[in-house]
Amino acid sequence: MVKAVFDNFAPDAQKDHFTIGINDDVNHTSLSWDANFSVEPESVVRAMFYGLGADGTVGANKNSIKIIGENTKNYAQGYFVYDSKKSGAMTVSHLRFGPKPIRSTYLISKANFVACHQWIFLERYDMLSSLVEGGVFLLNSPFGANEVWEKLPREVQKHLIEKRAKFYVIDAYQVARNTGMGSRMNTILQTCFFAISKVLPPEEAIEQIRQSIRYTYGRKGEEVVQKNLKAVDETLAHLHQVKVPAEVTSKIEIPAPFSAEAPKFEREVLGAIYAGHGDDIPVSAFPVDGTFPTGTAKWEKRNLALDIPVWDTKTCIQCGKCAMVCPHAVIRIKVYDSRELTGAPAAFKSADARDKEWQSKKYSIQVAPEDCTGCGICVDICPAKNKSETRLKALNMEPQPPLRYQENENWKFFLKLPELDRRDIKLTTIRQQQVQEPLFEFSGACSGCGETPYIKLVSQLFGDRAIVANATGCSSIYGGNLPTTPWSKNLDGRGPAWSNSLFEDNAEFGLGFRVSVDKQTEFARELVHRLAPTLGADFTNLLTTSSQKNEAEIYQQRERVASLKQQLVKIQSPEARQLLAVADLLVKKSIWIVGGDGWAYDIGYGGLDHVLASGLNVNLLVLDTEVYSNTGGQASKSTPRAAVAKFAAGGKPAAKKDLGLMAMSYGNVYVASVAMGAKDEHTLKAFLEAEAYDGPSIIIAYSHCIAHGINMTTAMSDQKVAVDSGQWLLYRYNPERALAGENPLTLDSRTPTKKVKDFLQQQTRFQMLTKSKPEDAKRLWQLAQHDADLRYKMYEYLAQRKPEPVPAREPQPVAEGRPDVKQEGLQTTTK
Ligand SMILES: Cc1ncc(C[n+]2csc(CCOP(=O)(O)OP(=O)(O)O)c2C)c(N)n1
Ligand code: SF4
Ligand code: SF4
């Protein structure tokens, strides 16, 4: 839990300036705010605002503090409480204003103003328990003043009646839509606060908001300013007081945080944390060894989407692209026998499977309506147009609320349909591969995140035998932030094992997994050999030498290991007991070392380089957002020239570091540079090759991010411009090809057909400079074009070079203390 504190923000009488104290990283469990503290002077306005991460609530409240602190005699204070999930989690702003210095160094527990900026919170949090008698409740509601009462949960009605609350509603989303603000409703609700609370005379407050809009959004252009001003003007006409009836009439109950179907630990511990009651859980309730169950994000129904995709079975060409790009693994595909449709809900959709190899099977695409974030990426990427109505595709966004319950039933039915046998799925085409079950689902990444589709792909392809080392960054936050994790398991209980060590040592951490797995595999093989007289020569041979290079062979090895374990329990010997403990290590494991560019290019680079040089069989995945995304967008060595980022406010003066080229210089490292939105089949091929390569592999994956200042809905298809302009290259460097006498480098990008500026002008991170420093922007944009031209020519040259004959592969350098690997070299490491 992180709190930023703006304490006692008020004019300093003597010096005529303002002081702000910012106190980050305050662990709120160390503070107490029990009832004794909550006796505060009546003259203090105590307001709590419940918002959604990145919906602008916190920003608007900081702005309100400034307005009050600068323009009234009041002192102002703010605490901002948010968990460390990515945007989309709840934020609570605690604001105090009063005529005297505010000494309350704790959160508000008795508020006289509570604002709920998201309707969905009503069924998740008991927000009104902190409202004092006669207090105000402001609700952003899709229902008007006349109909809202019946839509409230019983508990909320009860609070409003018992506390004799003044209740106001506004459909802020509607005002935002009408005024061209999209879904940004922060200034609208801020206006409501000033209008109701009267901390300032309303006209004066509104003038102050107007001024701060001009100041804050001026850089973004007059159009943005005008939209915000219009939103403020329209607000008061849509703000209505609701007459609170005398009786509770609602039949709607606030549901338990996690469904009753969830296991006990998930319900009682993780569910309680999710509901905000983590401080009440005794330490004894937590796992002693720090391991937590996986597959828990599925209980956390965030219900964020205003609109969700709806499938048109007739228009769909069954390409699988929607499932591939979905950042949250929310849209899924299954192929199954028609008899499975018995008992399907009436609204459940299916079509005949089109793929020749799936003749006579049924095909369904289904969305989890309460897990979808409404990002719209799947619809944007869908290539199938409805011929009779060209504005429509095979997927179209439609309002979620009327579909929620029906699609929930459909989702539950869909989950029960059997998965296709992994051995029967052709992995080289997306249309088939995307049928694989994702074992990374419903992550709390920002809506539309560009990193998560790559991780999901790893989980589909190798998840049932993967071990993941995760560097700190967005991927560790949405990957394993309490209380839940999106890393999950299949029906057989197999799924990735995941851990996060540090930002700076992740590559070494993952290398340790490899070394440890190899050692245990070696020990298991040794024990099998010792037991050969009992197990039989053929079985011993198969168990210890199977190459396990595809799903069918892995399946066979799992069968062998299962049979081995059955035999071992009957053998009374120390070897048998020891082998039982390590027998699972006879099945190939896939080691993934995952992190962002801040880790890979900068802070973890030394370790990453060491791991690449080790020759050991690991797969490094660099989620390249070209900034430190998790901490708010600081420049890394990956940041391209001309981009504005923190620590590069005047535009990054230097070119992006070529990490791929550096890795290639070893000669024995598999290197790929991919951009899923530009060429998805290429991404798939690179992931398969990297994992199959018996040595170190590194994939550098272009990942769009909210930090780029882009339209996230079209971000995947916009990746094409990055590649078409030469700003991002697609290539694969496969040392196996060198061994076969071919050039190891394949340049998969075609000669650029667009200019770099076509890419740069799509993104605020580049455009900002054209407004603030046009001359610098011009120079840096020219240099960026030059960078791209040079890079393309160099890679073209390298890829066209006649290959030099390569001598037979030498044993690779290995870490000391690894005699097993030293003897046998690269070939012997297991995956
Ligand atoms: C040694 C160290 N320095 C700084 C941090 C704070 N920190 C956590 S995540 C992060 C940014 C990660 O950026 P990146 O690796 O690019 O991953 P992204 O968030 O973009 O996915 C930073 C600076 C840390 N955890 N450890
Ligand atoms: S709208 Fe976004 S989250 Fe929802 S299914 Fe489509 S891609 Fe996934
Ligand atoms: S990479 Fe960007 S979009 Fe994805 S979770 Fe991080 S900040 Fe959000």
PDB file of C-alpha atoms in Angstrom, residues 117-234:
ATOM      1  CA  HIS A 117     -16.713   7.633  -8.809  1.00  0.00           C
ATOM      2  CA  GLN A 118     -17.389   4.102 -10.062  1.00  0.00           C
ATOM      3  CA  TRP A 119     -20.802   2.445  -9.838  1.00  0.00           C
ATOM      4  CA  ILE A 120     -19.244  -1.009  -9.640  1.00  0.00           C
ATOM      5  CA  PHE A 121     -17.697  -0.208  -6.235  1.00  0.00           C
ATOM      6  CA  LEU A 122     -21.175  -0.262  -4.701  1.00  0.00           C
ATOM      7  CA  GLU A 123     -21.186  -4.028  -4.837  1.00  0.00           C
ATOM      8  CA  ARG A 124     -17.603  -4.342  -3.673  1.00  0.00           C
ATOM      9  CA  TYR A 125     -16.907  -1.953  -0.805  1.00  0.00           C
ATOM     10  CA  ASP A 126     -18.872  -0.733   2.167  1.00  0.00           C
ATOM     11  CA  MET A 127     -18.003   2.882   1.485  1.00  0.00           C
ATOM     12  CA  LEU A 128     -20.753   4.453   3.559  1.00  0.00           C
ATOM     13  CA  SER A 129     -19.710   2.873   6.843  1.00  0.00           C
ATOM     14  CA  SER A 130     -17.410   5.888   7.278  1.00  0.00           C
ATOM     15  CA  LEU A 131     -20.064   8.528   6.498  1.00  0.00           C
ATOM     16  CA  VAL A 132     -21.180  10.601   9.491  1.00  0.00           C
ATOM     17  CA  GLU A 133     -24.798  11.431  10.204  1.00  0.00           C
ATOM     18  CA  GLY A 134     -26.053  14.159   7.900  1.00  0.00           C
ATOM     19  CA  GLY A 135     -23.090  13.639   5.555  1.00  0.00           C
ATOM     20  CA  VAL A 136     -23.122  13.805   1.760  1.00  0.00           C
ATOM     21  CA  PHE A 137     -22.911  10.870  -0.640  1.00  0.00           C
ATOM     22  CA  LEU A 138     -22.083  11.689  -4.266  1.00  0.00           C
ATOM     23  CA  LEU A 139     -22.487   8.809  -6.712  1.00  0.00           C
ATOM     24  CA  ASN A 140     -21.470   8.569 -10.350  1.00  0.00           C
ATOM     25  CA  SER A 141     -24.500   6.641 -11.533  1.00  0.00           C
ATOM     26  CA  PRO A 142     -25.718   5.430 -14.898  1.00  0.00           C
ATOM     27  CA  PHE A 143     -29.220   5.651 -13.360  1.00  0.00           C
ATOM     28  CA  GLY A 144     -31.012   8.970 -12.903  1.00  0.00           C
ATOM     29  CA  ALA A 145     -32.366  10.442  -9.656  1.00  0.00           C
ATOM     30  CA  ASN A 146     -35.757   8.774 -10.155  1.00  0.00           C
ATOM     31  CA  GLU A 147     -34.548   5.233 -10.735  1.00  0.00           C
ATOM     32  CA  VAL A 148     -31.273   4.964  -8.808  1.00  0.00           C
ATOM     33  CA  TRP A 149     -32.789   4.035  -5.438  1.00  0.00           C
ATOM     34  CA  GLU A 150     -33.994   0.606  -6.534  1.00  0.00           C
ATOM     35  CA  LYS A 151     -30.625  -0.182  -8.083  1.00  0.00           C
ATOM     36  CA  LEU A 152     -28.675   0.310  -4.845  1.00  0.00           C
ATOM     37  CA  PRO A 153     -27.698  -2.657  -2.657  1.00  0.00           C
ATOM     38  CA  ARG A 154     -29.736  -2.985   0.578  1.00  0.00           C
ATOM     39  CA  GLU A 155     -26.704  -2.105   2.691  1.00  0.00           C
ATOM     40  CA  VAL A 156     -26.213   1.181   0.865  1.00  0.00           C
ATOM     41  CA  GLN A 157     -29.905   2.099   1.223  1.00  0.00           C
ATOM     42  CA  LYS A 158     -29.725   1.272   4.919  1.00  0.00           C
ATOM     43  CA  HIS A 159     -26.720   3.526   5.498  1.00  0.00           C
ATOM     44  CA  LEU A 160     -28.320   6.411   3.604  1.00  0.00           C
ATOM     45  CA  ILE A 161     -31.526   6.189   5.634  1.00  0.00           C
ATOM     46  CA  GLU A 162     -29.915   5.627   9.031  1.00  0.00           C
ATOM     47  CA  LYS A 163     -27.375   8.401   8.491  1.00  0.00           C
ATOM     48  CA  ARG A 164     -29.944  10.802   7.082  1.00  0.00           C
ATOM     49  CA  ALA A 165     -27.502  11.373   4.282  1.00  0.00           C
ATOM     50  CA  LYS A 166     -27.805  13.939   1.528  1.00  0.00           C
ATOM     51  CA  PHE A 167     -27.591  11.891  -1.640  1.00  0.00           C
ATOM     52  CA  TYR A 168     -26.552  13.259  -5.068  1.00  0.00           C
ATOM     53  CA  VAL A 169     -26.176  11.513  -8.413  1.00  0.00           C
ATOM     54  CA  ILE A 170     -24.682  12.416 -11.750  1.00  0.00           C
ATOM     55  CA  ASP A 171     -24.075  10.283 -14.826  1.00  0.00           C
ATOM     56  CA  ALA A 172     -20.555  11.589 -15.266  1.00  0.00           C
ATOM     57  CA  TYR A 173     -19.826   9.150 -18.082  1.00  0.00           C
ATOM     58  CA  GLN A 174     -22.740  10.521 -20.048  1.00  0.00           C
ATOM     59  CA  VAL A 175     -21.604  14.115 -19.509  1.00  0.00           C
ATOM     60  CA  ALA A 176     -18.085  13.065 -20.541  1.00  0.00           C
ATOM     61  CA  ARG A 177     -19.361  11.384 -23.708  1.00  0.00           C
ATOM     62  CA  ASN A 178     -21.594  14.345 -24.612  1.00  0.00           C
ATOM     63  CA  THR A 179     -18.747  16.801 -24.271  1.00  0.00           C
ATOM     64  CA  GLY A 180     -16.190  14.767 -26.218  1.00  0.00           C
ATOM     65  CA  MET A 181     -14.255  13.722 -23.099  1.00  0.00           C
ATOM     66  CA  GLY A 182     -14.595   9.987 -23.784  1.00  0.00           C
ATOM     67  CA  SER A 183     -14.439   8.292 -20.419  1.00  0.00           C
ATOM     68  CA  ARG A 184     -12.499  11.068 -18.598  1.00  0.00           C
ATOM     69  CA  MET A 185     -14.863  12.308 -15.944  1.00  0.00           C
ATOM     70  CA  ASN A 186     -12.442  13.673 -13.327  1.00  0.00           C
ATOM     71  CA  THR A 187     -13.151  17.373 -13.879  1.00  0.00           C
ATOM     72  CA  ILE A 188     -16.894  16.652 -13.911  1.00  0.00           C
ATOM     73  CA  LEU A 189     -16.844  15.010 -10.491  1.00  0.00           C
ATOM     74  CA  GLN A 190     -14.447  17.626  -9.157  1.00  0.00           C
ATOM     75  CA  THR A 191     -16.969  20.293 -10.161  1.00  0.00           C
ATOM     76  CA  CYS A 192     -19.693  18.336  -8.334  1.00  0.00           C
ATOM     77  CA  PHE A 193     -17.574  18.258  -5.177  1.00  0.00           C
ATOM     78  CA  PHE A 194     -17.106  22.019  -5.153  1.00  0.00           C
ATOM     79  CA  ALA A 195     -20.761  22.624  -5.999  1.00  0.00           C
ATOM     80  CA  ILE A 196     -22.013  20.451  -3.131  1.00  0.00           C
ATOM     81  CA  SER A 197     -19.368  20.982  -0.457  1.00  0.00           C
ATOM     82  CA  LYS A 198     -19.262  24.776  -0.860  1.00  0.00           C
ATOM     83  CA  VAL A 199     -15.697  24.856   0.464  1.00  0.00           C
ATOM     84  CA  LEU A 200     -15.466  27.851  -1.847  1.00  0.00           C
ATOM     85  CA  PRO A 201     -18.419  29.848  -3.177  1.00  0.00           C
ATOM     86  CA  PRO A 202     -19.476  27.652  -6.141  1.00  0.00           C
ATOM     87  CA  GLU A 203     -18.969  30.342  -8.834  1.00  0.00           C
ATOM     88  CA  GLU A 204     -15.493  31.078  -7.532  1.00  0.00           C
ATOM     89  CA  ALA A 205     -14.627  27.391  -7.345  1.00  0.00           C
ATOM     90  CA  ILE A 206     -15.777  26.818 -10.899  1.00  0.00           C
ATOM     91  CA  GLU A 207     -13.683  29.736 -12.123  1.00  0.00           C
ATOM     92  CA  GLN A 208     -10.681  28.225 -10.337  1.00  0.00           C
ATOM     93  CA  ILE A 209     -11.303  24.842 -11.995  1.00  0.00           C
ATOM     94  CA  ARG A 210     -11.541  26.569 -15.355  1.00  0.00           C
ATOM     95  CA  GLN A 211      -8.229  28.293 -14.763  1.00  0.00           C
ATOM     96  CA  SER A 212      -6.512  25.084 -13.724  1.00  0.00           C
ATOM     97  CA  ILE A 213      -7.872  23.345 -16.834  1.00  0.00           C
ATOM     98  CA  ARG A 214      -6.262  26.022 -18.989  1.00  0.00           C
ATOM     99  CA  TYR A 215      -3.009  25.596 -17.102  1.00  0.00           C
ATOM    100  CA  THR A 216      -2.984  21.763 -16.977  1.00  0.00           C
ATOM    101  CA  TYR A 217      -4.227  20.972 -20.469  1.00  0.00           C
ATOM    102  CA  GLY A 218      -2.866  23.993 -22.336  1.00  0.00           C
ATOM    103  CA  ARG A 219       0.118  21.935 -23.495  1.00  0.00           C
ATOM    104  CA  LYS A 220      -2.210  19.378 -25.061  1.00  0.00           C
ATOM    105  CA  GLY A 221      -3.877  21.942 -27.291  1.00  0.00           C
ATOM    106  CA  GLU A 222      -6.919  24.194 -27.356  1.00  0.00           C
ATOM    107  CA  GLU A 223      -9.287  21.363 -28.338  1.00  0.00           C
ATOM    108  CA  VAL A 224      -8.590  19.464 -25.123  1.00  0.00           C
ATOM    109  CA  VAL A 225      -8.995  22.646 -23.063  1.00  0.00           C
ATOM    110  CA  GLN A 226     -12.353  23.443 -24.676  1.00  0.00           C
ATOM    111  CA  LYS A 227     -13.682  19.915 -24.115  1.00  0.00           C
ATOM    112  CA  ASN A 228     -12.813  20.121 -20.430  1.00  0.00           C
ATOM    113  CA  LEU A 229     -14.375  23.571 -20.070  1.00  0.00           C
ATOM    114  CA  LYS A 230     -17.530  22.350 -21.782  1.00  0.00           C
ATOM    115  CA  ALA A 231     -17.663  19.376 -19.413  1.00  0.00           C
ATOM    116  CA  VAL A 232     -17.500  21.746 -16.422  1.00  0.00           C
ATOM    117  CA  ASP A 233     -20.267  23.907 -17.902  1.00  0.00           C
ATOM    118  CA  GLU A 234     -22.540  20.925 -18.509  1.00  0.00           C
TER     119      GLU A 234
END
